[in-house]
Structures are given as structure tokens and as C-alpha cells.
């Protein structure tokens, strides 16, 4: 049995549960429960505060966990990271009151800065030879300047709207973060095998999330030209259509470049193009 720690309630919770479900692992959730056991995979899920997850995984209370890189590195457990998961992307940034002059990070010398991430901030500033007074607070960091607690803040930002509504301006990016899967470094062979199984499924889900299945019709004399435009896994599948002289081509394209590919294949004579999501992809 593998024990997985995820955030009980917060910005990581929903996507962590979604990933596990997309891996075909079923379980019943209840907001009152602190743990659940999967009904079809030897996995137990523990619901914890995100800040406690790295420590519990390091101590072996949980075997694996899902946590933001910001918390992982802040707490000094980066060695536990196994796999970046691509969700809960955010950044840790420095922000100053909107009206303040700010040219470079040197302007922060001697200032009071409020943050929940003193270690990440200290590392960033030390590298740049800047000395500040760090005030570590656990929440509501963005109001610190307006109540006179600090001259600037260092906090998690995604869209930046919270900063704007508190009269602040983002001036430096300190750290880029996303959710990561972490694991205890002394897993038994049996647990290691289960983790490998889980990772195999996670890779299939991740690959599929970026890939699209594309189907199109084309005159037979254009198949070769169109095939060259479709990267595919190996080469596209070509099936004859009932209509003489026409075929259907099937392939897989990456989401990042499918708009460009679609334009080119249309120019090359493709018709009736369908792009559909892929649920799992094993190569
Ligand atoms: P807990 O009660 O578990 O301690 P918390 O209040 O510390 O929760 P959340 O605000 O739920 O934490 O954020 C959890 C993690 O989600 C953060 O550490 C960060 O990695 C990520 N995160 C935070 N804010 C955002 C955001 N705006 N967009 C995307 N990801 C975010
Ligand atoms: Zn937290």
C-alpha cells in the first residue's frame, strides 16, 4: 500500500484529485475524512495542510505527496522531488506600493519586506547582494504595506489582480512554481514498484493532455504532402473513403503547434478536419 499526501483544501486539492482519478484510480472523497483508500489501486490518500506535506514525506509518514515547489524549496526538501506535474503554476514575486520609485532590486536595500517565504526571498536577495529586514508572516501579506508593517512584500502571484487591488506593483520574479510529486527516499521495493506504476500512468495522462487526435479527408494525390506535415507518433493512418480517389488520414499532433499545422494541411487540400481530445497516451 502506497500512502499519498495531498492538500486537504486549497489551490492544489482539486487538480491533485483530478490527476489521481485520470490515472484510473477510484476512491470516495468526503470533506470530513482525513484519509481514504482507493477501491482499485493499493493507494491510501491522506488529506493534510500543504506546508506539512514535505516533512511528512521526508519522515515516511506518507510515502509520496503532491505539493507546490514554492513550499518544497522554502522548507529545504527539494531533494524529494520526483516529477513536475504542470498544474498550480504560480510565481513568487516582489511587489512595492504602486507610487514608489523602483529602478532595480538594489532599491530594496535596508527595506522591510513582509513574506511567508523568507528562505526563497533571502536566497534571491543574497545572490544579488541586497540586504533587507525580512518580516515573516503567515498570511494576508499583501496588506502589510498599507498597514505600515513593511515597505514591500514577496508573495505568490498568478494573475496579479490581488496585487493591483491592494495598490501594489510587481517588480521582481523571485521563484517560478508548479505542483510536484515528491517521494520518500527510502521506499521499500514494493512501494517503489507501486510508485513506478503510478508514474507510468501519470506520464500517459500528461502526454495525452498536450496531444490531440486529428482526422481529415484528402484526395489520394495529396496524401504524401499532407503526411509530411503531420508529425504523428510514427506515420499517419490512411484509410480509403467510400468515395473513389479519397482517403481519411488520422494522426496525433501537439496542442502547441496544431493551429499552424491545420493551416498548412488545409492549404495542402485537407477537408473535414476533426480535432479530438485524447484521454491516455502510451508510447
Ligand atoms: P493550507 O491551508 O493547506 O496551508 P495555503 O493557504 O497555504 O493552504 P493555498 O493558497 O491553497 O495554500 O495554495 C497552495 C499552493 O498552491 C501554493 O503553495 C502554491 O504552490 C499554489 N498556488 C497558490 N496560489 C496560486 C494561484 N493563484 N494560482 C495557482 N497556484 C497557486
Ligand atoms: Zn499552506
PDB file of N, CA and C in Angstrom, residues 1-2 63 184-197:
ATOM      1  N   UNK A   1       0.845  -1.216   0.000  1.00  0.00           N
ATOM      2  CA  UNK A   1       0.000   0.000   0.000  1.00  0.00           C
ATOM      3  C   UNK A   1       0.874   1.258   0.000  1.00  0.00           C
ATOM      4  N   UNK A   2       0.575   2.161  -0.914  1.00  0.00           N
ATOM      5  CA  UNK A   2       1.322   3.415  -1.018  1.00  0.00           C
ATOM      6  C   UNK A   2       0.481   4.513  -0.386  1.00  0.00           C
ATOM      7  N   UNK A  63       4.284   8.163   1.970  1.00  0.00           N
ATOM      8  CA  UNK A  63       5.343   7.704   1.059  1.00  0.00           C
ATOM      9  C   UNK A  63       5.601   8.721  -0.036  1.00  0.00           C
ATOM     10  N   UNK A 184       9.405   9.805  -0.569  1.00  0.00           N
ATOM     11  CA  UNK A 184      10.367   9.469   0.469  1.00  0.00           C
ATOM     12  C   UNK A 184      11.552   8.762  -0.190  1.00  0.00           C
ATOM     13  N   UNK A 185      12.770   9.042   0.279  1.00  0.00           N
ATOM     14  CA  UNK A 185      13.919   8.465  -0.437  1.00  0.00           C
ATOM     15  C   UNK A 185      14.263   7.050   0.016  1.00  0.00           C
ATOM     16  N   UNK A 186      13.513   6.502   0.971  1.00  0.00           N
ATOM     17  CA  UNK A 186      13.809   5.127   1.404  1.00  0.00           C
ATOM     18  C   UNK A 186      12.648   4.175   1.195  1.00  0.00           C
ATOM     19  N   UNK A 187      11.925   4.323   0.092  1.00  0.00           N
ATOM     20  CA  UNK A 187      10.770   3.449  -0.151  1.00  0.00           C
ATOM     21  C   UNK A 187      11.195   1.993  -0.269  1.00  0.00           C
ATOM     22  N   UNK A 188      10.369   1.081   0.235  1.00  0.00           N
ATOM     23  CA  UNK A 188      10.650  -0.349   0.072  1.00  0.00           C
ATOM     24  C   UNK A 188      10.495  -0.704  -1.404  1.00  0.00           C
ATOM     25  N   UNK A 189      11.037  -1.859  -1.793  1.00  0.00           N
ATOM     26  CA  UNK A 189      10.961  -2.283  -3.198  1.00  0.00           C
ATOM     27  C   UNK A 189       9.504  -2.365  -3.649  1.00  0.00           C
ATOM     28  N   UNK A 190       8.658  -2.826  -2.748  1.00  0.00           N
ATOM     29  CA  UNK A 190       7.235  -2.978  -3.093  1.00  0.00           C
ATOM     30  C   UNK A 190       6.597  -1.614  -3.347  1.00  0.00           C
ATOM     31  N   UNK A 191       6.909  -0.648  -2.495  1.00  0.00           N
ATOM     32  CA  UNK A 191       6.356   0.697  -2.666  1.00  0.00           C
ATOM     33  C   UNK A 191       6.933   1.375  -3.901  1.00  0.00           C
ATOM     34  N   UNK A 192       8.209   1.132  -4.140  1.00  0.00           N
ATOM     35  CA  UNK A 192       8.872   1.712  -5.308  1.00  0.00           C
ATOM     36  C   UNK A 192       8.176   1.227  -6.590  1.00  0.00           C
ATOM     37  N   UNK A 193       7.817  -0.050  -6.574  1.00  0.00           N
ATOM     38  CA  UNK A 193       7.130  -0.637  -7.732  1.00  0.00           C
ATOM     39  C   UNK A 193       5.764   0.030  -7.949  1.00  0.00           C
ATOM     40  N   UNK A 194       5.063   0.277  -6.846  1.00  0.00           N
ATOM     41  CA  UNK A 194       3.763   0.957  -6.950  1.00  0.00           C
ATOM     42  C   UNK A 194       3.938   2.384  -7.453  1.00  0.00           C
ATOM     43  N   UNK A 195       4.993   3.061  -6.965  1.00  0.00           N
ATOM     44  CA  UNK A 195       5.254   4.424  -7.435  1.00  0.00           C
ATOM     45  C   UNK A 195       5.557   4.404  -8.941  1.00  0.00           C
ATOM     46  N   UNK A 196       6.336   3.430  -9.393  1.00  0.00           N
ATOM     47  CA  UNK A 196       6.638   3.338 -10.828  1.00  0.00           C
ATOM     48  C   UNK A 196       5.369   3.127 -11.641  1.00  0.00           C
ATOM     49  N   UNK A 197       4.460   2.318 -11.116  1.00  0.00           N
ATOM     50  CA  UNK A 197       3.176   2.088 -11.798  1.00  0.00           C
ATOM     51  C   UNK A 197       2.392   3.392 -11.900  1.00  0.00           C
TER      52      UNK A 197
END
